GROMACS .gro file of C-alpha atoms in nm:
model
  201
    1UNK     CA    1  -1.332  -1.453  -0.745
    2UNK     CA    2  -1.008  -1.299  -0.963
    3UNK     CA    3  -0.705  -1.464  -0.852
    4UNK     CA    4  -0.471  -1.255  -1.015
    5UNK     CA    5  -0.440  -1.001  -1.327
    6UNK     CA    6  -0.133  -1.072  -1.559
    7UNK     CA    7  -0.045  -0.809  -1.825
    8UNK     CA    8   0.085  -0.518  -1.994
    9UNK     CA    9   0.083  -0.265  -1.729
   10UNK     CA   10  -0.036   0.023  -1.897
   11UNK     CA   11  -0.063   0.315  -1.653
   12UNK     CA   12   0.108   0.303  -1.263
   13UNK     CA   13   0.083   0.596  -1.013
   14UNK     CA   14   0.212   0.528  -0.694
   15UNK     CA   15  -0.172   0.428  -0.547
   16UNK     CA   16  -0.326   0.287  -0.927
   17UNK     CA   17  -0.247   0.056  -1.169
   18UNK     CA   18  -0.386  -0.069  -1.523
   19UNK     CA   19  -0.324  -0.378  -1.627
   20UNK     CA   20  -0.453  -0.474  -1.987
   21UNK     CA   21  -0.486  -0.843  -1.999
   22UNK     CA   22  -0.664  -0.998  -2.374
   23UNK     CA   23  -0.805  -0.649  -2.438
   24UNK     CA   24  -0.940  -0.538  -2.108
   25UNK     CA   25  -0.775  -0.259  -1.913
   26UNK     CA   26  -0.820  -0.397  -1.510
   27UNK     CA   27  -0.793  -0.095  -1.312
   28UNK     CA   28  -0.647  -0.134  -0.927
   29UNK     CA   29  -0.614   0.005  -0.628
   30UNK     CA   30  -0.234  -0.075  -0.506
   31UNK     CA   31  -0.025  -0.002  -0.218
   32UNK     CA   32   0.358   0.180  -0.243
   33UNK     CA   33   0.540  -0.152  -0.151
   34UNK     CA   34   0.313  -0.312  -0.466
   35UNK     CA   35   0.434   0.026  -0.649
   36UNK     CA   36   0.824  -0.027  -0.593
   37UNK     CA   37   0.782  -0.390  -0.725
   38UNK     CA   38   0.639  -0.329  -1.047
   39UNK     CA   39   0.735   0.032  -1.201
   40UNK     CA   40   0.908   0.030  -1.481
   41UNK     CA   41   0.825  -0.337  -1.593
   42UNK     CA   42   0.616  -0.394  -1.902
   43UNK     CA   43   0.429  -0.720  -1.768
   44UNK     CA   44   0.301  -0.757  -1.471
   45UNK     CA   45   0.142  -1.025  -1.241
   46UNK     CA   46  -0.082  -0.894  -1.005
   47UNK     CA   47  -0.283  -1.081  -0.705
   48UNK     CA   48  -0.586  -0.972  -0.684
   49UNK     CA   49  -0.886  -0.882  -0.428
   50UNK     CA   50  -1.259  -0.731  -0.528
   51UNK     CA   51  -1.411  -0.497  -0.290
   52UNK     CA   52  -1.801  -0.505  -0.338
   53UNK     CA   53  -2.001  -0.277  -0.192
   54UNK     CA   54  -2.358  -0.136  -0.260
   55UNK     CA   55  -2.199   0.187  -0.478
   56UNK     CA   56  -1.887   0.028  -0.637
   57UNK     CA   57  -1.685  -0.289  -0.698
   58UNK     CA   58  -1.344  -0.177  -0.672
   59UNK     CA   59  -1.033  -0.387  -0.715
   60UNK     CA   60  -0.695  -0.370  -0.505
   61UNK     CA   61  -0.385  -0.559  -0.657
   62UNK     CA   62  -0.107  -0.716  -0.496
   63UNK     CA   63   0.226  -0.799  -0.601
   64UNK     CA   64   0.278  -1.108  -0.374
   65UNK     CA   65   0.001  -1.352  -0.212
   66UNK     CA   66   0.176  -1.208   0.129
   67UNK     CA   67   0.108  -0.872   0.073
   68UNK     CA   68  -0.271  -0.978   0.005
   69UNK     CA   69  -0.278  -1.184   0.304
   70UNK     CA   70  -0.206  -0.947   0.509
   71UNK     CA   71  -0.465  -0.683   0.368
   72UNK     CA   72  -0.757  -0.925   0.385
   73UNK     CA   73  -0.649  -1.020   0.770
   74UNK     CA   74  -0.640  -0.626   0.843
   75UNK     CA   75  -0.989  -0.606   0.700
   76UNK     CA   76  -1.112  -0.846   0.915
   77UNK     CA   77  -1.021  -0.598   1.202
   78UNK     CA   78  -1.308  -0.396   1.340
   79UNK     CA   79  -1.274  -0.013   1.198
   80UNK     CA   80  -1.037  -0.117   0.899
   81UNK     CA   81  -1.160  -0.097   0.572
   82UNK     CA   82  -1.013  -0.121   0.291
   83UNK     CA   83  -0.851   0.171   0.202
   84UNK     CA   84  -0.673   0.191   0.604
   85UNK     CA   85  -0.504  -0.190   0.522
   86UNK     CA   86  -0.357  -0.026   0.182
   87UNK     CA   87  -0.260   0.292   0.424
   88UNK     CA   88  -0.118   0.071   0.613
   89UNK     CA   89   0.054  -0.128   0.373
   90UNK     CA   90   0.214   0.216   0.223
   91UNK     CA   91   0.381   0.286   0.502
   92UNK     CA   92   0.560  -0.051   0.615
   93UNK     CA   93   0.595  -0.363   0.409
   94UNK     CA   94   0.417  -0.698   0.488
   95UNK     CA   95   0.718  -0.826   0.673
   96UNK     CA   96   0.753  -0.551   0.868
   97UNK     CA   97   0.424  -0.544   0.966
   98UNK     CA   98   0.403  -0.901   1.068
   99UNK     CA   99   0.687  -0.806   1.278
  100UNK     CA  100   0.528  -0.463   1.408
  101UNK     CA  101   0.179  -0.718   1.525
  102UNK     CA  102   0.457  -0.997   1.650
  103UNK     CA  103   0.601  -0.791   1.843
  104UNK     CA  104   0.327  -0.591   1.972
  105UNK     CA  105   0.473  -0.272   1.858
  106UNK     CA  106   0.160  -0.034   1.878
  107UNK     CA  107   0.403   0.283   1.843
  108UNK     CA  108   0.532   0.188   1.501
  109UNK     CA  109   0.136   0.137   1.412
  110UNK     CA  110  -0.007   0.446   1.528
  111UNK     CA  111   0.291   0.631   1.289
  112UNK     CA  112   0.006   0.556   1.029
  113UNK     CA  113  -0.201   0.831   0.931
  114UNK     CA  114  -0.568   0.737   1.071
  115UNK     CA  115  -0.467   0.471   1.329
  116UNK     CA  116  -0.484   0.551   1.668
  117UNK     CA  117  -0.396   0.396   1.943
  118UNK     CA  118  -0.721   0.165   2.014
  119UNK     CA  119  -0.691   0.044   1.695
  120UNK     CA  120  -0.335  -0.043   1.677
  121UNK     CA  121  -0.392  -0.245   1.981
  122UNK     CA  122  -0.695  -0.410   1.819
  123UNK     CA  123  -0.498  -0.511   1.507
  124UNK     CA  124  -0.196  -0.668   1.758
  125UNK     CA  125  -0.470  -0.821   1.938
  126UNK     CA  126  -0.678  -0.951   1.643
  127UNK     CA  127  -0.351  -1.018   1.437
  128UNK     CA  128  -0.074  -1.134   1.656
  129UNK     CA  129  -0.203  -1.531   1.664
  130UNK     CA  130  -0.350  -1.542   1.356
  131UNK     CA  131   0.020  -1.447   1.161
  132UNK     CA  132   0.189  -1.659   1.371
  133UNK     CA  133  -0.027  -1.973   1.257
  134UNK     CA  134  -0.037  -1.902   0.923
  135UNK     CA  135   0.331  -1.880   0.891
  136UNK     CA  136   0.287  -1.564   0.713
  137UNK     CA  137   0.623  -1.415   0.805
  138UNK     CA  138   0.843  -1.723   0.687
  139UNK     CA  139   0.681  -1.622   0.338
  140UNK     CA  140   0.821  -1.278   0.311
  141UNK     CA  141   1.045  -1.231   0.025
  142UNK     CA  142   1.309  -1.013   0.068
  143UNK     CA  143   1.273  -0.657   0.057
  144UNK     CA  144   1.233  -0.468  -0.286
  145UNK     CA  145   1.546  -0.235  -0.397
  146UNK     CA  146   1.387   0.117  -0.482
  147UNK     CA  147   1.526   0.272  -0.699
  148UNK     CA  148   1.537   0.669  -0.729
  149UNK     CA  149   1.383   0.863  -0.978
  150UNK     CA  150   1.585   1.118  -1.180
  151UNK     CA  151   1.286   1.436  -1.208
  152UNK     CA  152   1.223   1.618  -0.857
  153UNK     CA  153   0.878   1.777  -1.002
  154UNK     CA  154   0.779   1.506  -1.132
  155UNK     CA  155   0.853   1.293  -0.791
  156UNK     CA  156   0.625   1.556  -0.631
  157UNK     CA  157   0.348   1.543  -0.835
  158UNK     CA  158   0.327   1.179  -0.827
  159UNK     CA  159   0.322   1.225  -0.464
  160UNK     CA  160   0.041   1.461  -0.458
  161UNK     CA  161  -0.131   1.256  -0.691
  162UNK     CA  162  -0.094   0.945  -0.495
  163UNK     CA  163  -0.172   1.137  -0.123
  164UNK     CA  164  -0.495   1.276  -0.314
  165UNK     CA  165  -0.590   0.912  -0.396
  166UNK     CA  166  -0.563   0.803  -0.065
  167UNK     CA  167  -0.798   1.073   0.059
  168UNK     CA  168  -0.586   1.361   0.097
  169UNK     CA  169  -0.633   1.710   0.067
  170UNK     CA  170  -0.422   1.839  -0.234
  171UNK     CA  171  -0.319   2.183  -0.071
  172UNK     CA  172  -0.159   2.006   0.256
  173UNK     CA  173  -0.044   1.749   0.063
  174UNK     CA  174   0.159   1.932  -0.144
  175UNK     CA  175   0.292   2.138   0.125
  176UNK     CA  176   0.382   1.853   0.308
  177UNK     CA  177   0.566   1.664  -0.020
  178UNK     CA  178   0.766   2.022  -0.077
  179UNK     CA  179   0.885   2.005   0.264
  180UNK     CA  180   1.010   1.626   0.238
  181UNK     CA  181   1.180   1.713  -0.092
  182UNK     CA  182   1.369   2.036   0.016
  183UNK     CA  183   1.532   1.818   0.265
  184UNK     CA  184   1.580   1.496   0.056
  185UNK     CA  185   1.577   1.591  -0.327
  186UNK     CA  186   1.659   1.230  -0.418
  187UNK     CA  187   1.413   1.031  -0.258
  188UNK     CA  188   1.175   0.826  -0.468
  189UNK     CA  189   0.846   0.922  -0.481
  190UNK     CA  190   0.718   0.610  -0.227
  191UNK     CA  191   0.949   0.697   0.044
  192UNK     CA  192   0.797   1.069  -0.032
  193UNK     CA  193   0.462   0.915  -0.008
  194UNK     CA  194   0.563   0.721   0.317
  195UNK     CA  195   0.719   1.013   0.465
  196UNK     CA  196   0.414   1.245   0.425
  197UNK     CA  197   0.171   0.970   0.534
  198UNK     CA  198   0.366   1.042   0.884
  199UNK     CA  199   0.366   1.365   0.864
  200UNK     CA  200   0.066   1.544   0.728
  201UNK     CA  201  -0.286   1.677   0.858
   0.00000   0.00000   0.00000
């Protein structure tokens, strides 16, 4: 098993990163909250996870063993796979999360595109005692400043980009991000991202 990745970050989109550690570029999957923590830093640190399956091994990175916690409990939920925890974990950050299952707040989950309501209450239900014995919350650092980025075009087509990774249609997708930025032209592109996650079709 990788534990972690540490490198040059060579390439970062708002749902992919490359790190190149001793001449090998690692490419992973990563959520918006691992996004805000990293752009614009030349070395990174990245926890890792490996997702094997019969047609691909693909790897997700983390940047904090909470925020991988918290993915590999989701994916022990019946009907979440790997790419719904990292949905998941794009729209709220690990603490809030623990605090959305704590609290039993299936509203807050089902604002996730692809989670309805029986599986909100199957994560709370799965979840809720599991986080609270593994302390999970008391771990959270605090939450990431984002800062916002200077080019509106370029915000949207890292947004596209990023809602097409997920799974995303690019046509609704960008019609979606337009809408977000005519209202808020100085939003970073992962509130964008979170925004349209809500939002689109």
């Amino acid at each position: 098993m990788i534990e972690y990745i540490k490198g040059e970050l060579t390439e970062v989109t708002p749902a992919y990163a490359v790190v190149e550690a001793h001449g090998v570029g690692y490419g992973l999957n990563i959520s918006l909250n691992t996004y805000s923590g990293i752009q614009n830093k030349k070395e990174v640190k990245l926890y890792a996870f490996e997702s094997i399956r019969e047609d691909a091994h693909v790897l997700f990175g983390f940047a904090s063993k909470q925020e991988r916690e918290m993915f590999m409990l989701l994916i022990t939920v019946s009907g979440v796979g790997a790419n719904t925890a990292r949905m998941i974990l794009s729209a709220m950050s690990a603490a809030e999360l623990c605090n959305v299952i704590s609290t039993g707040n299936e509203k807050m989950l089902k604002t996730v595109k692809g989670i309805g309501l029986r599986t909100a209450q199957r994560i709370i239900v799965d979840l809720k005692d599991k986080i609270a014995t593994s302390a999970i919350a008391e771990e959270m650092p605090a939450g990431i400043v984002v800062q916002a980025a200077a080019v509106n075009n370029e915000v949207r087509d890292e947004a596209i980009g990023a809602l097409t990774m997920l799974g995303f249609a690019p046509a609704p997708s960008a019609k979606v991000v337009s809408a977000i930025l005519s209202d808020n032209p100085q939003l970073p592109v992962e509130q964008v991202v979170k925004l349209a996650l809500k939002q689109i079709k």
